[in-house]
GROMACS .gro file of C-alpha atoms in nm:
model
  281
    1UNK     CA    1  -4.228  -3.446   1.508
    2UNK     CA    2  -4.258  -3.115   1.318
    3UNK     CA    3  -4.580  -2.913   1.455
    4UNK     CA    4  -4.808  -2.886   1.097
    5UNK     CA    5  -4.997  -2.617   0.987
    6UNK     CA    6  -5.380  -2.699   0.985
    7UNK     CA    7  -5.454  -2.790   0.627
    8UNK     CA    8  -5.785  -2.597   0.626
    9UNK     CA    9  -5.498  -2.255   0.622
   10UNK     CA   10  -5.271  -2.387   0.384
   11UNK     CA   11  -5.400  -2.139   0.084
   12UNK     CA   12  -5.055  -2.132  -0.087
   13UNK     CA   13  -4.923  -2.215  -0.435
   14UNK     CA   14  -4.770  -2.595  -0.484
   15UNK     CA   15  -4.428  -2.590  -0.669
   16UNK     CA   16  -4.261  -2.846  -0.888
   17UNK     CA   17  -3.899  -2.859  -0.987
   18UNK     CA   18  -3.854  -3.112  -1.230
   19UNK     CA   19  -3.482  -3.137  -1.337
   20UNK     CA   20  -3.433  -2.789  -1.409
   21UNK     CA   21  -3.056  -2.750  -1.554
   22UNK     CA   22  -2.935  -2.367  -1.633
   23UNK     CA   23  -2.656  -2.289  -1.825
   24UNK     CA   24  -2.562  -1.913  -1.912
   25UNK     CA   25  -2.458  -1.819  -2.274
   26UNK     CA   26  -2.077  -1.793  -2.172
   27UNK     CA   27  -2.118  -2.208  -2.077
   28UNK     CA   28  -2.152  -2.149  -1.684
   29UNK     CA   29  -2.357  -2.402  -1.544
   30UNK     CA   30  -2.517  -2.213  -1.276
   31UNK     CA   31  -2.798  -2.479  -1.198
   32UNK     CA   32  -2.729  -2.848  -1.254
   33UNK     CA   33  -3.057  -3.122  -1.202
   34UNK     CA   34  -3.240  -2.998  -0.959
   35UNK     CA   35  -3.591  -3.202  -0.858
   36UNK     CA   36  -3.807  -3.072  -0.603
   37UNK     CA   37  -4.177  -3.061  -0.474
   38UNK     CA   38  -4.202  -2.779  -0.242
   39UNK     CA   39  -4.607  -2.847  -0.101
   40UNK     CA   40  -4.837  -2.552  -0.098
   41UNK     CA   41  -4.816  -2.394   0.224
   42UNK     CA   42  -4.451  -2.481   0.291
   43UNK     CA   43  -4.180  -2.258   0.401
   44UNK     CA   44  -3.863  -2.340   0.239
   45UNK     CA   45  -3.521  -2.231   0.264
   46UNK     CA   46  -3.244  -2.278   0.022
   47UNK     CA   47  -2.948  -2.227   0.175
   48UNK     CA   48  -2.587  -2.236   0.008
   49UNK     CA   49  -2.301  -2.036  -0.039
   50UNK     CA   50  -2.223  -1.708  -0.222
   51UNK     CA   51  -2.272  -1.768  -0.599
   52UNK     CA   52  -2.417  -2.124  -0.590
   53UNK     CA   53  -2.698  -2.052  -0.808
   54UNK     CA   54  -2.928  -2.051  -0.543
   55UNK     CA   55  -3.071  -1.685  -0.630
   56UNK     CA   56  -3.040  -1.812  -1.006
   57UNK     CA   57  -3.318  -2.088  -0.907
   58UNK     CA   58  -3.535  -1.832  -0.724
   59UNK     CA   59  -3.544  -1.631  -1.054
   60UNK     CA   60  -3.660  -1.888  -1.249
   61UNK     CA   61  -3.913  -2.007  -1.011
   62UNK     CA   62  -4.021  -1.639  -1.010
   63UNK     CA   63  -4.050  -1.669  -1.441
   64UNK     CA   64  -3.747  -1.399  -1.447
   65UNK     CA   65  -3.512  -1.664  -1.619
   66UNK     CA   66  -3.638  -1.951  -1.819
   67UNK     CA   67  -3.447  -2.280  -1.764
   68UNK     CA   68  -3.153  -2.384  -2.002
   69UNK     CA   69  -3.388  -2.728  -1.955
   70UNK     CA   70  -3.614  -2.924  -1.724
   71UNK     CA   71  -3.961  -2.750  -1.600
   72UNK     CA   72  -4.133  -2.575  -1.317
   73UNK     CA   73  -4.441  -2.577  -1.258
   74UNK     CA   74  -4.630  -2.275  -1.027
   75UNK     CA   75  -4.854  -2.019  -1.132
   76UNK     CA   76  -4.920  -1.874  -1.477
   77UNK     CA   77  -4.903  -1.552  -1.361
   78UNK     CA   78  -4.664  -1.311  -1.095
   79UNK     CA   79  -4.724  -0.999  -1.023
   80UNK     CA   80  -4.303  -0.879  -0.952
   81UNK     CA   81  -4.148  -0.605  -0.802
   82UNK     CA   82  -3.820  -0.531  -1.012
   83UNK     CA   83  -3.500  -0.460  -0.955
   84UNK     CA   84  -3.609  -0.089  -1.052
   85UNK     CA   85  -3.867  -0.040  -0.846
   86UNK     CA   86  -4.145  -0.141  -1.121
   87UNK     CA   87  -4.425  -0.358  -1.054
   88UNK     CA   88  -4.544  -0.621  -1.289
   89UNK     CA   89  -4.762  -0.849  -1.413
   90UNK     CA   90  -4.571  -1.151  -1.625
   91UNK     CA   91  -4.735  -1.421  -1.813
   92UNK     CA   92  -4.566  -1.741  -1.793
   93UNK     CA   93  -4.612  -1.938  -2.036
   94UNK     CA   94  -4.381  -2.226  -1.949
   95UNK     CA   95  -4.589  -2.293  -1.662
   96UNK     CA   96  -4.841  -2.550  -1.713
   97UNK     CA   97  -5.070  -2.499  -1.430
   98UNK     CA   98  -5.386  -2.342  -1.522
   99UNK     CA   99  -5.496  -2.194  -1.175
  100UNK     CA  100  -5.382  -1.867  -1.155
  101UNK     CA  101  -5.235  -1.760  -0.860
  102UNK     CA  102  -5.054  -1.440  -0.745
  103UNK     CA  103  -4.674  -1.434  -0.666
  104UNK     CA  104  -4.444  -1.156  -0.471
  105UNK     CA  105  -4.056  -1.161  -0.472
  106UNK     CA  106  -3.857  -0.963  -0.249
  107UNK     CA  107  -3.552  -0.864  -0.332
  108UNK     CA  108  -3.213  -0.797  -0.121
  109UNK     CA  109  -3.267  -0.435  -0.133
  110UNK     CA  110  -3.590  -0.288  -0.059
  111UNK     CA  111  -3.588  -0.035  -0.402
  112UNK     CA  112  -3.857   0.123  -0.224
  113UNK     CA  113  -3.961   0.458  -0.501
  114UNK     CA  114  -3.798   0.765  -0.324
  115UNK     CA  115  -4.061   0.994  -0.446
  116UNK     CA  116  -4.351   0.799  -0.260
  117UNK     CA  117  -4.415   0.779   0.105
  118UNK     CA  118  -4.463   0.443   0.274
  119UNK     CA  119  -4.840   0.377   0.196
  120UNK     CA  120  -4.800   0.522  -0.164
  121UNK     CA  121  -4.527   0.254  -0.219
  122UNK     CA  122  -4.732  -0.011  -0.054
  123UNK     CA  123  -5.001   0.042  -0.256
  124UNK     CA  124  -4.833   0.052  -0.574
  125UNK     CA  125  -4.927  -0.296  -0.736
  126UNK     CA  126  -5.305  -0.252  -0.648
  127UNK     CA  127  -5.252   0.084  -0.814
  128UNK     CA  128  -5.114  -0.080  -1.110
  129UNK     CA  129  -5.412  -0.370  -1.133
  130UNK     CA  130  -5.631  -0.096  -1.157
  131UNK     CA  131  -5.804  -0.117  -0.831
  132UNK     CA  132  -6.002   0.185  -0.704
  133UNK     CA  133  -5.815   0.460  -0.496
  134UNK     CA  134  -5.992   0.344  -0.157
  135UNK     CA  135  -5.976  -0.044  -0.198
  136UNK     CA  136  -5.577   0.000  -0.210
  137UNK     CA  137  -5.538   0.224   0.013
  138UNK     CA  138  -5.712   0.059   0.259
  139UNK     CA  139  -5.541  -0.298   0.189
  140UNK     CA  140  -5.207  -0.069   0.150
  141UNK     CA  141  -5.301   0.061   0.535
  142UNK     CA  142  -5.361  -0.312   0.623
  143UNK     CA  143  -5.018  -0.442   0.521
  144UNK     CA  144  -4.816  -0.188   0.695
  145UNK     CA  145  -5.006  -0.221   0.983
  146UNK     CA  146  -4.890  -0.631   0.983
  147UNK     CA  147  -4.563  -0.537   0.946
  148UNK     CA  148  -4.540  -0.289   1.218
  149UNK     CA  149  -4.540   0.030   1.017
  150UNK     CA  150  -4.810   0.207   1.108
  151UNK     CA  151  -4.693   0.511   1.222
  152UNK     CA  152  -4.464   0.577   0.965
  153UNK     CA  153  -4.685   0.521   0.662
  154UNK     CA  154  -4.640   0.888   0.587
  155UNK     CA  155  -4.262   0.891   0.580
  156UNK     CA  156  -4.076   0.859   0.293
  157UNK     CA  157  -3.746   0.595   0.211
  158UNK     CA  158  -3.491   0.829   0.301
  159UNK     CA  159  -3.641   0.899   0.654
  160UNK     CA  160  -3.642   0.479   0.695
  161UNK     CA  161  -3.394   0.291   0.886
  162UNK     CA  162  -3.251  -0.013   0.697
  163UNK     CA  163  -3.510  -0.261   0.866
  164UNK     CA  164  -3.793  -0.015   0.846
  165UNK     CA  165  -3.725   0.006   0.420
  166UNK     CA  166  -3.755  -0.373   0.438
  167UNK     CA  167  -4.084  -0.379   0.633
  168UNK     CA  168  -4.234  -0.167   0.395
  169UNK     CA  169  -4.058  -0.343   0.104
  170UNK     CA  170  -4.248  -0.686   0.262
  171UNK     CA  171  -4.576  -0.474   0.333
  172UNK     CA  172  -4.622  -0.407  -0.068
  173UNK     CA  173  -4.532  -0.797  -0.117
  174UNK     CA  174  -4.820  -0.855   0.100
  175UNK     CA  175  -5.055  -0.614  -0.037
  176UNK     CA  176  -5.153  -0.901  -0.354
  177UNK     CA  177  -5.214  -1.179  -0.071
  178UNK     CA  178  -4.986  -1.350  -0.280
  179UNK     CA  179  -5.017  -1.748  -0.261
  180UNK     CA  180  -4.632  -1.773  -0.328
  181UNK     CA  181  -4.350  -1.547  -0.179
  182UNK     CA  182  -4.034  -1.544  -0.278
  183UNK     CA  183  -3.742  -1.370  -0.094
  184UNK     CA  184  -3.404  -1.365  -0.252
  185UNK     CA  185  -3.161  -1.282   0.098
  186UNK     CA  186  -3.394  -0.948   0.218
  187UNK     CA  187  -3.269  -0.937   0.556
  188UNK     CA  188  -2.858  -1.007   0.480
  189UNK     CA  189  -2.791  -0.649   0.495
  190UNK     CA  190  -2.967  -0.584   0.833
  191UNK     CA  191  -2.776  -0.580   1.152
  192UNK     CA  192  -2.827  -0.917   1.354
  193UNK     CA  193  -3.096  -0.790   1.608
  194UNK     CA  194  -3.316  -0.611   1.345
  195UNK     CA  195  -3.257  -0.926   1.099
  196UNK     CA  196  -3.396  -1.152   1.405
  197UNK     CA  197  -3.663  -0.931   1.481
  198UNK     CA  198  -3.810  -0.910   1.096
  199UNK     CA  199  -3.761  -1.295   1.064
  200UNK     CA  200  -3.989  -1.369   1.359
  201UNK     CA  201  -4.213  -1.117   1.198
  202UNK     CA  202  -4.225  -1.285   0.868
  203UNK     CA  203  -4.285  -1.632   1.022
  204UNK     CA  204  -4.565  -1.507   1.209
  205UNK     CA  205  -4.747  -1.384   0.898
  206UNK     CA  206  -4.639  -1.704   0.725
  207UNK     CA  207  -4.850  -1.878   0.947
  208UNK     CA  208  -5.139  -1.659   0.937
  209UNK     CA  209  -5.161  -1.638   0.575
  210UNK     CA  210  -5.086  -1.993   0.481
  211UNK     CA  211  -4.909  -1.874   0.178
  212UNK     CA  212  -4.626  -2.090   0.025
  213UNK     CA  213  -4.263  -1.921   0.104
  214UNK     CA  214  -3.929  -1.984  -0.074
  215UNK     CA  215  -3.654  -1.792   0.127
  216UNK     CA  216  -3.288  -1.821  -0.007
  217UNK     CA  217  -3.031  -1.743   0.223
  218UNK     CA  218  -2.669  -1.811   0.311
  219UNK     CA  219  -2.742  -1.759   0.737
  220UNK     CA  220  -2.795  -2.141   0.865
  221UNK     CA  221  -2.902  -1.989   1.204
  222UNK     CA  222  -3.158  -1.776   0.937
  223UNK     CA  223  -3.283  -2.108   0.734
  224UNK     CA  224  -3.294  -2.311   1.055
  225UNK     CA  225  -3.515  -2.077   1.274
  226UNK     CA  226  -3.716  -2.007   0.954
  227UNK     CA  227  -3.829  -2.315   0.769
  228UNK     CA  228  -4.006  -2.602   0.808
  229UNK     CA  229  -3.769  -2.756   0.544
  230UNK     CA  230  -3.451  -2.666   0.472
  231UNK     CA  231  -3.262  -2.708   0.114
  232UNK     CA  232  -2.899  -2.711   0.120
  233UNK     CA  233  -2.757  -2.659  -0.259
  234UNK     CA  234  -2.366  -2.718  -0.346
  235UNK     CA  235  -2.089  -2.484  -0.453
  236UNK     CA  236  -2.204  -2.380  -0.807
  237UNK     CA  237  -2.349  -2.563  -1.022
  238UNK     CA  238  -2.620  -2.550  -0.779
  239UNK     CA  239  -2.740  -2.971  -0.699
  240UNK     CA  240  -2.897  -3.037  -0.398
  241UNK     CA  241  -2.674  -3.182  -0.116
  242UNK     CA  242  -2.937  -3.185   0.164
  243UNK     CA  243  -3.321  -3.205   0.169
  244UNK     CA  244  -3.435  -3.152   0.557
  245UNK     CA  245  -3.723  -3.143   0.776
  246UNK     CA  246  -3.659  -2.882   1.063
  247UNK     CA  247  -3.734  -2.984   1.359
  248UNK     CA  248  -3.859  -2.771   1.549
  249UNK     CA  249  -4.203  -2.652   1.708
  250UNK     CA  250  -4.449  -2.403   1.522
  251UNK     CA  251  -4.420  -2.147   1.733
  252UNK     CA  252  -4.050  -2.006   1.739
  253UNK     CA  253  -3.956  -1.707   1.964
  254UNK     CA  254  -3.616  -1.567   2.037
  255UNK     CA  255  -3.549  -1.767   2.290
  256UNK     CA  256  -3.575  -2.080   2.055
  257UNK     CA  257  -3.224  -1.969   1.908
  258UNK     CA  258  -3.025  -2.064   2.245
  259UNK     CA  259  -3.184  -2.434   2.290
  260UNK     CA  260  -3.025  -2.775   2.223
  261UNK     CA  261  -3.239  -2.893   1.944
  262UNK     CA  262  -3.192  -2.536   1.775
  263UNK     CA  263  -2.833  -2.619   1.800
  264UNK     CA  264  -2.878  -2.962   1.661
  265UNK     CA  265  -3.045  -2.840   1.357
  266UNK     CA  266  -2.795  -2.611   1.303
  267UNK     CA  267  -2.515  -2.865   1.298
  268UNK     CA  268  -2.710  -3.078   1.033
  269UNK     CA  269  -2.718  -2.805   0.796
  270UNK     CA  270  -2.405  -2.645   0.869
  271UNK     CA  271  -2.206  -3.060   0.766
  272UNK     CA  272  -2.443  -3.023   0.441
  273UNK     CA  273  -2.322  -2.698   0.357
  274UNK     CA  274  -1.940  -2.802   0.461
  275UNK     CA  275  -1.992  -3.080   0.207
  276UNK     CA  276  -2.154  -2.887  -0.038
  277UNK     CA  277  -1.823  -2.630  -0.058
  278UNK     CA  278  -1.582  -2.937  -0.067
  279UNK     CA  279  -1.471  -2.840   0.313
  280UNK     CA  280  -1.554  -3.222   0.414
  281UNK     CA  281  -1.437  -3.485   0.213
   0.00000   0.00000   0.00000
């Protein structure tokens, strides 16, 4: 049985996927059919190979594509940092639930603003909502301290380390409180120990914060060790192969990674994904 999250904590944003089909102007189908209800509170991973539309999905859960057709349903609003480093704040209006709640996507790279130190890039979307110099600062201090930053809030991207750019790149997605988080592969360019180390770290504040979390990755050891449910999507178009409950207790250290029933999880996903790239017949 899969250790739950008390209820009473589970403050995050409810998703529904309701046959969402995306096809690009040049006739790729990227997405194909996809139905899912990801439960506020959950942590989901979609996991898939390179160019299976999985990231494509994320977008348009995030309201940064539209679907070609179908519908998802999540917030009306999402506060989003860009590609370019801008934060903002996107009505939309193909959304039909009237309950507005804050969203946060986190992209592969950190596009942290060079000419801003640590706190003044973590408390750039409080900036931008208007909020008074002290009340973002001081949620800007609060964020870096959860992600272990503290005593580099001063220092600017260039002085970072890879994994230090991402924990301050996850510090200004925490800033909102968002109720949904979305993370489009942050940790693939990370060496292995720093990319173990930062997803133990975002687990832990997943469970403190009871936000909902959709994490897309291509790492099975990285979907298994982080979700409570993993998705496993086929070779483009993107339909899902595999819908799984992980197995596994609530509380997941390092040494959870070198256990039999870590191993078994593993395996499950690893045959979806195998059948998902045509590798088993």
């Amino acid at each position: 049985m899969v250790d739950e999250i008390p209820p009473a904590i589970r403050a995050g944003t409810q998703v529904t996927i309701d046959s969402v089909r995306r096809v690009f102007e040049t006739g790729l189908v990227a997405v194909d059919g996809i139905d899912l209800l990801i439960p506020a509170g959950q942590f989901l991973a979609i996991l898939g190979p390179s160019g299976s539309g999985k990231s494509t999905l994320l977008r348009m859960i995030a309201g940064l594509d539209q679907p070609t057709s179908g519908q998802i349903t999540a917030s009306p609003f999402a506060l989003l940092i860009q590609p370019d480093g801008v934060v903002t704040s996107n009505p939309l209006s193909y959304y039909s639930d009237t309950h507005s709640r804050d969203q946060a996507y986190v992209f592969q790279d950190a596009h942290l603003l060079p000419w801003r130190n640590v706190l003044g890039n973590v408390a750039l979307p409080l900036e931008l909502r208007g909020e008074p110099r002290a009340a973002r600062l001081a949620a800007a201090r609060e964020a870096i301290s959860r992600v272990g930053l503290t005593d580099s809030q001063r220092l600017y991207p260039a002085q970072l380390s890879g994994g230090m750019r991402m924990r301050a790149s996850l510090a200004r997605a925490l800033v909102t409180q968002p109720k949904l988080l979305l993370l489009d592969e942050p940790f693939a360019a990370l060496d292995e120990i720093t990319r173990q180390q930062l997803d133990e770290q975002l687990r832990r504040l997943w469970q403190e914060t009871g936000m909902t979390v959709i994490f897309v990755t291509h790492s099975i050891m990285e979907a298994t060790f982080l979700a409570e449910r993993a998705i496993v999507v086929s070779r483009r178009p993107a339909k899902v192969v595999l819908d799984h409950p992980i197995d596994l207790p609530a509380n997941r250290g390092s040494d959870l990674r070198g256990r039999p029933e870590f191993a078994r999880e593993m395996a499950v996903l690893m045959t979806a994904l195998q059948r998902g790239t045509g590798e088993l017949a």
